[in-house]
XYZ file of C-alpha atoms in Angstrom:
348
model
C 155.643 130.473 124.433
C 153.217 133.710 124.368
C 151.811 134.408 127.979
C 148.490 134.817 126.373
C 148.914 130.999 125.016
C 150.371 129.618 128.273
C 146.765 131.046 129.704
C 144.672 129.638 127.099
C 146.194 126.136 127.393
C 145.295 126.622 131.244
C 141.894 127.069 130.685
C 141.682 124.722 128.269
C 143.417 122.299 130.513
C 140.767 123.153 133.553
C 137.942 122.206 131.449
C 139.253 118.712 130.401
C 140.654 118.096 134.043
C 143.846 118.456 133.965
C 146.732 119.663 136.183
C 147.839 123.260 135.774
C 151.141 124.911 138.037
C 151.119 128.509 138.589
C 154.148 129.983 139.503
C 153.350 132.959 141.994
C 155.697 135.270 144.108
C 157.241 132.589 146.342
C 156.148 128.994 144.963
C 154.705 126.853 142.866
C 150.862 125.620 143.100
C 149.861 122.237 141.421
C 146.746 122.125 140.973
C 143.914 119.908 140.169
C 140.107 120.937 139.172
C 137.352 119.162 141.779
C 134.749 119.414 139.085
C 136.304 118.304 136.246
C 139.399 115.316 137.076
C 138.414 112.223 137.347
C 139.874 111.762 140.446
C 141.916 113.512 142.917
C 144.982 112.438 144.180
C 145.864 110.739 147.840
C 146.654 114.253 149.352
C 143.763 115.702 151.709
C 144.608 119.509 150.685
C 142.312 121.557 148.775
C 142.070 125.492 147.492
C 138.237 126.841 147.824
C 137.524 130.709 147.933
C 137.032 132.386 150.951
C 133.377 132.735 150.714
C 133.098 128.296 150.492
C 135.697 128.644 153.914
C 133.048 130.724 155.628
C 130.135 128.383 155.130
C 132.669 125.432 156.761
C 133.775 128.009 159.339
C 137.277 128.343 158.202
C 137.759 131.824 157.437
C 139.570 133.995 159.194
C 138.922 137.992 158.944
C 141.264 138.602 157.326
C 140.251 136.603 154.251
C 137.149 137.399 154.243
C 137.931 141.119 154.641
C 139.338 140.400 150.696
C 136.274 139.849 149.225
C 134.114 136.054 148.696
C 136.650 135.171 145.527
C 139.754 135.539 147.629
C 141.891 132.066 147.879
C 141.683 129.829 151.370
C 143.732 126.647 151.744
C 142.280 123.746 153.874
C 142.881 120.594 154.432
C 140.521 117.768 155.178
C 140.959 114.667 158.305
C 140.987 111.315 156.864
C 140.719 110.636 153.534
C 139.407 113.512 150.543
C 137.250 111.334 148.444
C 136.184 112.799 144.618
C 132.529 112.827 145.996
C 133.653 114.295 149.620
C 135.655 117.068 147.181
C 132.649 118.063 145.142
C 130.340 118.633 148.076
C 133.042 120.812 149.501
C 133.031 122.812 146.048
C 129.980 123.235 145.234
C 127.003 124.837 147.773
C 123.927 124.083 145.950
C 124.726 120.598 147.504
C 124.531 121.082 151.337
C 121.206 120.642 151.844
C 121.236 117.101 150.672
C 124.931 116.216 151.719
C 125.858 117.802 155.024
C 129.235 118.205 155.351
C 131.243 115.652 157.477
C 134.169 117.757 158.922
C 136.505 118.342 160.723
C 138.120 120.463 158.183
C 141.233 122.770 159.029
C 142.472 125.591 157.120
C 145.857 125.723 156.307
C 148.872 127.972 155.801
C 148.243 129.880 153.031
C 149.177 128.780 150.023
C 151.485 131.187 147.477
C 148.529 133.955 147.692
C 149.114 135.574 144.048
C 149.125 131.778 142.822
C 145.992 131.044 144.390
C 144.222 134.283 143.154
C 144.707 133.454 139.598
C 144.079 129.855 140.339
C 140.531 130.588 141.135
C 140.435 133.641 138.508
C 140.820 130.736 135.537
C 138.560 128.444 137.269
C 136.186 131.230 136.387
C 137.130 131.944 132.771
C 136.742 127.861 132.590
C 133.471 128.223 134.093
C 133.875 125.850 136.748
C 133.582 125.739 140.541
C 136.564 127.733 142.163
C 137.973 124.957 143.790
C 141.286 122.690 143.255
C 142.869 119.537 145.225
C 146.545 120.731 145.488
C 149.021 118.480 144.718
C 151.809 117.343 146.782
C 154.337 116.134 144.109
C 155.011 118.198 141.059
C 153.323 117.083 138.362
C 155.378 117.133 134.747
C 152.306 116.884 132.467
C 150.876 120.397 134.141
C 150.171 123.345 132.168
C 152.385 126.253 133.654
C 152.000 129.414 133.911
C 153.230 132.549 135.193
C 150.668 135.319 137.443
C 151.562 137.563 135.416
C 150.188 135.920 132.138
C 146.736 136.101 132.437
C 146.856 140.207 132.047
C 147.861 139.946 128.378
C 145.016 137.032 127.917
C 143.028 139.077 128.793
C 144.115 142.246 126.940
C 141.238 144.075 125.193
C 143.527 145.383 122.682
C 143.761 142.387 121.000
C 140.209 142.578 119.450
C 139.509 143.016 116.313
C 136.617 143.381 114.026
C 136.333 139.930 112.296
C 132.862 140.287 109.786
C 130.203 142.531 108.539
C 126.941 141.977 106.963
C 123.486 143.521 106.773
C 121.009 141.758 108.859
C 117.416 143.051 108.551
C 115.507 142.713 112.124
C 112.870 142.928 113.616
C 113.302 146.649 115.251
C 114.643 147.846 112.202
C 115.410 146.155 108.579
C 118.660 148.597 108.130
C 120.787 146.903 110.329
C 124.533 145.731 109.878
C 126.075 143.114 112.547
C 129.794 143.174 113.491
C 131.726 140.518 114.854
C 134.803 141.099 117.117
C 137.152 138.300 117.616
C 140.256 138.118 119.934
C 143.655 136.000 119.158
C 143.300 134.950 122.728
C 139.945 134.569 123.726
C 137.328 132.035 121.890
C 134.284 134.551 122.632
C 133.228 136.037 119.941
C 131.547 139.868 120.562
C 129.015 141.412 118.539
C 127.926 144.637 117.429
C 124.582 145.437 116.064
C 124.091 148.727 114.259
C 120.769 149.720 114.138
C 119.575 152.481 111.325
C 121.707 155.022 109.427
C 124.501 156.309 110.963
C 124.635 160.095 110.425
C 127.190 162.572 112.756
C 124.611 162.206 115.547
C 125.462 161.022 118.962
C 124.109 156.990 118.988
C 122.133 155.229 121.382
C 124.264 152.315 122.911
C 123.539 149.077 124.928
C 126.039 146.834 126.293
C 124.079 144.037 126.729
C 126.138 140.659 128.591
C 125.030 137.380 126.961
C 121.875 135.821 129.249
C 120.702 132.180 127.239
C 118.242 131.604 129.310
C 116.555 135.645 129.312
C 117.555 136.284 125.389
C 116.691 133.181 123.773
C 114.365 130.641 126.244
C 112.309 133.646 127.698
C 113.085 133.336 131.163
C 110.972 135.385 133.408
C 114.062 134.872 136.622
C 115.808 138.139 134.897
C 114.913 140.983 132.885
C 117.369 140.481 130.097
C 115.650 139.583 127.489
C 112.636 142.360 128.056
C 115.733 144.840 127.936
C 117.738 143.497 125.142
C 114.236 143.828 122.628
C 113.189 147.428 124.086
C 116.869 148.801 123.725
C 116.568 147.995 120.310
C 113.170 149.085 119.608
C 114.378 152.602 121.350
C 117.394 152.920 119.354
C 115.206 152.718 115.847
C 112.899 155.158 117.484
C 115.713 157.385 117.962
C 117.360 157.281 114.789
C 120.650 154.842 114.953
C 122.235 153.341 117.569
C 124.191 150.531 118.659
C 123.940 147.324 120.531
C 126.404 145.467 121.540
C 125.995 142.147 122.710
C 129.203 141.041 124.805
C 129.440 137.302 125.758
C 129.671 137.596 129.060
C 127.279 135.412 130.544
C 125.968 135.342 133.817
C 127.740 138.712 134.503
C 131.087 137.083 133.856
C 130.740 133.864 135.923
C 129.456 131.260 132.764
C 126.373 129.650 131.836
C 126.775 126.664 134.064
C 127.821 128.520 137.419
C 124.606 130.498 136.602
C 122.722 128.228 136.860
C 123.876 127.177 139.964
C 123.605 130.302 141.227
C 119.874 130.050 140.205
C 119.376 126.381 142.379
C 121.106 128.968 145.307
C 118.439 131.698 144.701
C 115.527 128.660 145.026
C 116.931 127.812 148.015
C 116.825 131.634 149.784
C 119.714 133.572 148.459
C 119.487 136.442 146.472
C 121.076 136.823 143.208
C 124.194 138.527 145.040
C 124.695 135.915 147.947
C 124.169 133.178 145.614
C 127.104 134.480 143.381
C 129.478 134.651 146.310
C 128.275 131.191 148.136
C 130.102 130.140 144.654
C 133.057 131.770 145.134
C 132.573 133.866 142.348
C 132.572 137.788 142.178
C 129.060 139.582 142.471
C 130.594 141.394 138.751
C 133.098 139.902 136.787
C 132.167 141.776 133.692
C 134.750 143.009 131.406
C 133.522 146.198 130.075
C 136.819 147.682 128.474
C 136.040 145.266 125.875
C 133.214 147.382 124.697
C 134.884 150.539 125.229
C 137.381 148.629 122.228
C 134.877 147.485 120.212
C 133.255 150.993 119.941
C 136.745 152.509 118.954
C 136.620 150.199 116.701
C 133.845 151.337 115.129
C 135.200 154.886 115.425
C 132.563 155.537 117.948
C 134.010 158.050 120.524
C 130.767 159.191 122.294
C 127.400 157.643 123.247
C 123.862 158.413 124.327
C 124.102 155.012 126.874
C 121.169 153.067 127.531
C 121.478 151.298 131.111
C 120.176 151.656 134.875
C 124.195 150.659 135.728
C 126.280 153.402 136.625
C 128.985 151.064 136.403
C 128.891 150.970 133.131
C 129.242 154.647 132.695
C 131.872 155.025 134.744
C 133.934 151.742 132.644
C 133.428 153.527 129.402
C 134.344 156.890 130.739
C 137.155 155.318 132.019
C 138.565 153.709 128.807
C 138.209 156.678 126.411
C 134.135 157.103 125.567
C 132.496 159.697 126.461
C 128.617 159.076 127.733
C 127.453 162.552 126.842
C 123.681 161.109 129.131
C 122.878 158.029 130.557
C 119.076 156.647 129.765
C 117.656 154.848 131.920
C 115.868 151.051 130.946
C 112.820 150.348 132.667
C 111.128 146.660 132.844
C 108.395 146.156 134.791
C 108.658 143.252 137.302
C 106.627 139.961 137.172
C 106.662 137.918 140.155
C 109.359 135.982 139.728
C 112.254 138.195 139.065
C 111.117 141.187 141.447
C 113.340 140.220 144.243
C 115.882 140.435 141.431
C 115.479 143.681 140.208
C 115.048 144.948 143.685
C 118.195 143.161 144.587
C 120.122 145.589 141.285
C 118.776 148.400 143.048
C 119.783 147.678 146.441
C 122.970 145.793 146.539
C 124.458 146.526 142.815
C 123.797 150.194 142.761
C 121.103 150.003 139.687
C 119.244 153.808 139.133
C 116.306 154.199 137.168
């Protein structure tokens, strides 16, 4: 079987509940998703991320010298109930289910096991946190370490659909859509005006539901996503491309836990790691691809994150000048944008 397919039928496998083995460097993990099984097994061991061990004061420094993502085994005294599981797993529950300890942290699992362990929880969108299982379990879904870099392979994307679609900035418009043989996001490109030899304007925007479509007034996406376009048919032609990517890689649900975190005190960055979950988990060779795709080998780029620059530079475009995006702040996402600024490196 592919090692791109024995990845997808992971993921898939997380998001129904089921058991997935990972074979790393010197064992075997079997693993079981907190959020989604329906129950865990008899065995009190469990695999959170290092940031999770820190709030129950099992990290050591060297795990947490690795980043909040990185993989901590633990084990709990007396019995691991389902709900005793999830309240371990997920942090926007501690102020209404303290936690009842003592909890010890293990030897560590097969480390390059347990870092993609916790890497597909995250493509599944689900908490980064697994009982481990004692006994083998024949049903699992296996799968190598090493098969989640061709998953997630940017060279498998290809342009799936054109059509014109008149809009609102501009009623010469053509939308693209990317597809992968791997990945079930779909990517799109949105080509604002008439494309002449001129150097385009170009947004990557990530996917944000709740900023884009619903209006929320938490971020600034949706503010940026309609002036990027408006700027581009100012300019001439440019392009936007919208990358499905939401919650800057981390999924809509974990998002929005990461939102109950930030109404409870943390900022946007300390409520990502509380999960587990990388501050930026973005993918942005993808839309280094999809622009060669569109044999589009330099760009004007429209952002305030030099990270972004520095990804497409890296993959073969060249960002002849970087424009910044200004959005004025409303009271409830200033602490946000100040929070880009100070902690993510955002320039105006």
């Amino acid at each position: 079987m592919p090692a791109a397919r024995r990845t997808a039928q992971a993921i898939d496998a997380l998001r129904h509940g089921w058991a997935i083995a990972v074979t790393g460097d010197t064992d075997t993990l079997y693993l079981l998703p907190v959020e989604t099984a329906v129950s865990g097994p008899d065995g009190p061991r469990m695999l959170i991320s290092a940031a999770r061990a820190d709030t129950l004061k099992l990290t050591n420094q060297a795990a947490a010298a690795e980043g909040p993502d990185a993989p901590v085994c633990m084990s709990v005294t007396g019995k691991l109930t389902a709900d005793l599981a999830r309240a371990i797993a997920d942090p926007v529950m501690d102020l209404r289910h303290p936690m009842k300890g003592p909890f010890v942290a293990e030897v560590p699992c097969d480390k390059s096991a347990a870092v993609v362990a916790l890497d597909l929880a995250r493509r599944a969108g689900i908490l980064p946190a697994f009982y481990v299982l004692d006994a083998a379990d024949k049903e699992a879904v296996t799968l190598g370490v090493a098969d989640i870099d061709d998953y997630a392979d940017p060279l498998h994307l290809q342009i799936a659909s054109r059509a014109r679609l008149p809009v609102e900035a501009h009623e010469n418009a053509q939308i693209v859509a990317f597809r992968s043989i791997n990945d079930l996001r779909e990517h799109i490109a949105l080509v604002i005006g008439a494309r002449d030899d001129s150097v385009p304007l170009v947004r990557l925007h990530s996917e944000c539901l709740t900023g884009d479509i619903l209006g929320s007034l938490k971020c600034d996406c949706g503010p940026q996503l309609h002036e990027a376009m408006a700027r581009m048919a100012d300019t001439g032609w440019g392009i936007l491309l919208y990358l499905r990517q939401e919650g800057r890689g981390i999924g809509l649900i974990n998002k929005l836990r990461a939102y109950a975190l930030q109404d409870q005190g943390f900022d946007t960055v300390d409520a990502n790691n509380r999960l587990g979950l990388p501050t930026e988990a973005r993918d942005f060779e993808i839309a280094a691809q999809m622009l060669k795709l569109l044999h589009v080998e330099q760009v004007k780029l429209l952002t305030n994150n030099p990270q972004k620059v520095e990804a497409l530079g890296a993959h073969g475009i060249d960002v002849t000048e970087r424009r910044p995006l200004k959005i004025d702040a409303n009271r409830h996402n200033a602490r946000y944008l100040d929070t880009k600024k100070t902690r993510t490196g955002h320039q105006l």
